[in-house]
Short mmCIF file of C-alpha atoms and ligand atoms in Angstrom, two decimals:
data_model
loop_
_atom_site.label_atom_id
_atom_site.label_comp_id
_atom_site.label_asym_id
_atom_site.label_seq_id
_atom_site.Cartn_x
_atom_site.Cartn_y
_atom_site.Cartn_z
CA MET A 1 111.34 136.40 -35.78
CA ALA A 2 112.26 132.89 -34.59
CA LYS A 3 115.73 132.77 -33.04
CA VAL A 4 118.71 132.52 -35.57
CA TYR A 5 121.90 130.62 -34.88
CA PHE A 6 125.10 129.54 -36.68
CA ASP A 7 126.49 126.18 -37.00
CA LYS A 8 129.02 124.22 -38.66
CA MET A 9 127.93 122.92 -42.20
CA GLN A 10 128.09 119.03 -42.79
CA LEU A 11 128.09 117.09 -45.76
CA ASN A 12 124.33 116.15 -45.25
CA ASP A 13 123.78 120.14 -45.49
CA LEU A 14 124.90 119.72 -49.03
CA ASP A 15 121.51 119.77 -50.80
CA ASP A 16 119.92 122.67 -48.80
CA VAL A 17 123.17 124.78 -49.27
CA ASN A 18 123.22 123.78 -53.11
CA GLN A 19 119.36 124.79 -53.28
CA ILE A 20 120.06 128.25 -51.74
CA GLU A 21 123.00 128.83 -53.89
CA SER A 22 121.01 128.10 -56.92
CA ASP A 23 118.35 130.25 -56.02
CA ASN A 24 120.40 133.02 -54.91
CA TYR A 25 123.26 133.55 -57.78
CA PRO A 26 122.58 133.75 -61.40
CA VAL A 27 125.95 131.65 -61.79
CA PRO A 28 126.24 129.53 -58.82
CA TRP A 29 128.72 127.34 -57.48
CA SER A 30 128.68 123.92 -58.48
CA ARG A 31 127.45 120.91 -55.76
CA GLY A 32 131.28 119.92 -56.13
CA VAL A 33 132.93 123.08 -55.34
CA ILE A 34 130.45 123.27 -52.33
CA LYS A 35 131.52 119.67 -51.18
CA SER A 36 135.11 120.38 -51.59
CA CYS A 37 134.96 123.43 -49.52
CA ILE A 38 133.40 121.18 -46.71
CA LYS A 39 136.04 118.36 -47.25
CA ALA A 40 138.85 121.04 -47.52
CA GLY A 41 138.33 121.86 -43.80
CA TYR A 42 137.40 125.53 -44.38
CA HIS A 43 135.38 127.09 -42.03
CA CYS A 44 132.02 126.47 -43.48
CA ILE A 45 129.21 127.84 -41.65
CA VAL A 46 125.30 127.45 -42.04
CA VAL A 47 122.96 129.98 -40.64
CA LYS A 48 119.77 128.07 -39.05
CA GLN A 49 116.33 128.90 -38.09
CA GLN A 50 114.30 126.38 -36.33
CA GLN A 51 116.64 123.82 -38.13
CA GLN A 52 116.09 125.11 -41.41
CA ILE A 53 119.22 126.44 -43.07
CA ILE A 54 118.55 129.92 -44.46
CA GLY A 55 122.06 130.80 -45.21
CA TYR A 56 125.74 130.09 -45.33
CA ALA A 57 129.36 131.14 -45.48
CA PHE A 58 132.73 129.89 -46.42
CA LEU A 59 135.90 131.44 -44.73
CA MET A 60 139.41 130.11 -45.51
CA THR A 61 141.96 131.00 -43.12
CA ALA A 62 145.69 130.86 -43.67
CA TYR A 63 148.47 132.12 -42.02
CA ASP A 64 147.68 135.67 -41.03
CA GLU A 65 144.94 136.34 -43.72
CA SER A 66 141.09 135.05 -43.71
CA HIS A 67 139.40 134.77 -47.16
CA LEU A 68 135.85 135.15 -47.31
CA LEU A 69 134.89 132.96 -50.33
CA ASN A 70 131.17 133.22 -50.34
CA MET A 71 128.35 134.14 -48.27
CA CYS A 72 124.65 134.04 -48.71
CA ILE A 73 121.34 134.71 -46.96
CA ASP A 74 118.25 132.87 -48.56
CA ASN A 75 116.05 135.69 -50.43
CA GLY A 76 113.20 135.55 -48.30
CA TYR A 77 115.48 136.21 -45.22
CA GLN A 78 117.38 139.23 -46.81
CA GLY A 79 117.33 142.88 -45.54
CA MET A 80 116.75 141.75 -41.91
CA GLY A 81 120.19 142.18 -40.51
CA LEU A 82 121.27 138.57 -40.89
CA GLY A 83 124.27 139.22 -43.38
CA ARG A 84 125.60 141.64 -40.98
CA LYS A 85 125.43 139.14 -38.18
CA LEU A 86 126.84 136.74 -40.15
CA LEU A 87 129.82 138.58 -41.21
CA LYS A 88 130.34 139.47 -37.44
CA TYR A 89 130.44 135.87 -36.65
CA LEU A 90 133.14 135.46 -39.41
CA GLU A 91 135.13 138.16 -38.16
CA ASN A 92 135.37 136.33 -34.65
CA ILE A 93 136.66 133.33 -36.42
CA CYS A 94 139.21 135.52 -38.00
CA ILE A 95 140.18 137.16 -34.66
CA TYR A 96 140.27 133.57 -32.94
CA ASN A 97 142.53 132.28 -35.71
CA HIS A 98 145.00 135.40 -35.16
CA SER A 99 144.15 136.86 -38.83
CA LYS A 100 145.67 140.37 -39.66
CA VAL A 101 143.59 140.85 -42.54
CA PHE A 102 140.11 139.79 -43.52
CA LEU A 103 139.90 139.70 -47.43
CA LEU A 104 137.09 139.14 -49.94
CA GLU A 105 136.10 139.70 -53.72
CA VAL A 106 132.52 141.13 -54.50
CA ARG A 107 131.15 141.55 -57.98
CA GLU A 108 130.76 145.16 -59.38
CA SER A 109 127.26 144.70 -59.97
CA ASN A 110 126.38 143.69 -56.52
CA PRO A 111 125.73 147.03 -54.57
CA VAL A 112 124.09 145.61 -51.87
CA ALA A 113 127.00 143.25 -50.79
CA GLN A 114 129.19 146.25 -51.38
CA SER A 115 127.35 148.54 -49.29
CA LEU A 116 127.46 145.68 -46.54
CA TYR A 117 131.09 145.42 -46.52
CA LYS A 118 131.85 149.15 -46.60
CA SER A 119 129.52 149.78 -43.85
CA PHE A 120 131.37 146.74 -41.95
CA GLY A 121 134.71 148.56 -42.28
CA PHE A 122 136.02 147.18 -45.46
CA SER A 123 137.71 148.91 -48.06
CA GLN A 124 138.48 148.74 -51.74
CA ILE A 125 142.28 147.62 -52.52
CA GLY A 126 141.96 146.64 -56.12
CA VAL A 127 140.09 145.22 -58.83
CA ARG A 128 140.50 141.78 -60.26
CA LYS A 129 139.59 142.02 -64.01
CA ASN A 130 137.28 139.62 -65.70
CA TYR A 131 137.43 137.47 -62.44
CA TYR A 132 133.74 136.25 -62.39
CA ARG A 133 131.71 134.24 -64.96
CA CYS A 134 128.44 135.78 -65.87
CA VAL A 135 125.27 134.42 -67.56
CA GLN A 136 127.09 136.19 -70.53
CA GLY A 137 130.66 137.08 -70.48
CA ARG A 138 132.65 138.14 -67.39
CA GLU A 139 132.79 140.62 -64.85
CA ASN A 140 135.33 142.40 -62.68
CA ALA A 141 135.65 141.64 -58.83
CA ILE A 142 136.17 144.28 -56.55
CA VAL A 143 138.87 143.21 -53.82
CA MET A 144 138.36 144.48 -50.18
CA THR A 145 140.05 143.99 -47.12
CA LYS A 146 139.54 144.88 -43.36
CA ASN A 147 142.46 145.04 -41.08
CA ILE A 148 141.77 142.86 -37.80
CA ALA A 149 142.55 144.45 -34.62
CA PRO A 150 145.04 142.27 -32.78
C1 COA B 1 124.61 140.27 -49.78
C2 COA B 1 123.81 139.77 -48.50
C3 COA B 1 124.56 138.53 -48.03
C4 COA B 1 123.56 140.72 -47.50
O1 COA B 1 122.68 140.18 -46.18
P1 COA B 1 121.42 140.65 -45.91
O2 COA B 1 120.85 139.72 -44.45
O3 COA B 1 120.45 140.92 -46.98
O4 COA B 1 121.66 142.11 -45.32
P2 COA B 1 121.63 142.67 -43.90
O5 COA B 1 120.18 142.76 -43.73
O6 COA B 1 122.30 142.19 -43.10
O7 COA B 1 121.81 144.19 -44.29
C5 COA B 1 123.25 144.81 -44.25
C6 COA B 1 123.48 145.80 -45.04
O8 COA B 1 123.52 145.40 -46.60
C7 COA B 1 122.91 146.45 -47.22
N1 COA B 1 121.54 146.17 -47.81
C8 COA B 1 120.86 145.08 -47.25
N2 COA B 1 119.73 145.13 -48.21
C9 COA B 1 119.85 146.38 -49.22
C10 COA B 1 119.04 146.62 -50.22
N3 COA B 1 118.01 146.09 -50.35
N4 COA B 1 119.76 147.70 -51.04
C11 COA B 1 120.85 148.29 -50.49
N5 COA B 1 121.63 147.93 -49.57
C12 COA B 1 121.21 146.66 -48.87
C13 COA B 1 122.79 147.82 -46.21
O9 COA B 1 124.20 148.20 -46.30
C14 COA B 1 122.74 147.02 -44.84
O10 COA B 1 122.88 147.70 -43.86
P3 COA B 1 121.92 148.52 -43.05
O11 COA B 1 120.65 147.63 -42.82
O12 COA B 1 122.57 149.25 -41.74
O13 COA B 1 121.50 149.38 -44.23
C15 COA B 1 122.68 138.92 -49.29
O14 COA B 1 121.69 140.11 -49.57
C16 COA B 1 122.52 138.12 -50.07
O15 COA B 1 122.98 136.86 -49.64
N6 COA B 1 122.66 138.24 -51.42
C17 COA B 1 122.76 137.22 -52.46
C18 COA B 1 124.11 136.52 -52.48
C19 COA B 1 125.26 137.60 -52.37
O16 COA B 1 125.01 138.52 -53.29
N7 COA B 1 126.39 137.28 -51.71
C20 COA B 1 127.39 137.98 -51.25
C21 COA B 1 128.46 137.72 -52.37
S1 COA B 1 129.74 138.83 -52.28
#
């Protein structure tokens, strides 16, 4: 497998990120939401291989907490350990920003992501009822956190 690396997302990555988002989620973020995350100055990271974007993440750091807003590895590259590597990279951003808590939400219907987060040391702290839109209706979010060692 060719070398995979991480880079800061730029506005001209918008088309590629939007395409991956649409291909990997039944209810994807809009292009406008992606653009506003980049413009807001969140930690917006792309995963690249030979200059091609194959994944990404959006992380918001605020005071002593970092919130993972979205992370995705394109479907042809899943199951190869890249999600775990990306999460480790994000955790290092949390550490660098002196976060005490790393927080995320995950759909109840997403066992793959839940399994990744649990094995990475996240624990469930609650449920947000009807948090996510679905193709039909709504779905609960599981809220998970991981304490970041000082
Ligand atoms: C969730 C996601 C980011 C995981 O990335 P990935 O690169 O496929 O995951 P990895 O190969 O690094 O695997 C990490 C862990 O995820 C879990 N996992 C991965 N593929 C799995 C599968 N097919 N079935 C069950 N668990 C799986 C395992 O716990 C795995 O750990 P292990 O390899 O030690 O068993 C990726 O599948 C994805 O982008 N999915 C679509 C978007 C999404 O759901 N994002 C998360 C939103 S909260």
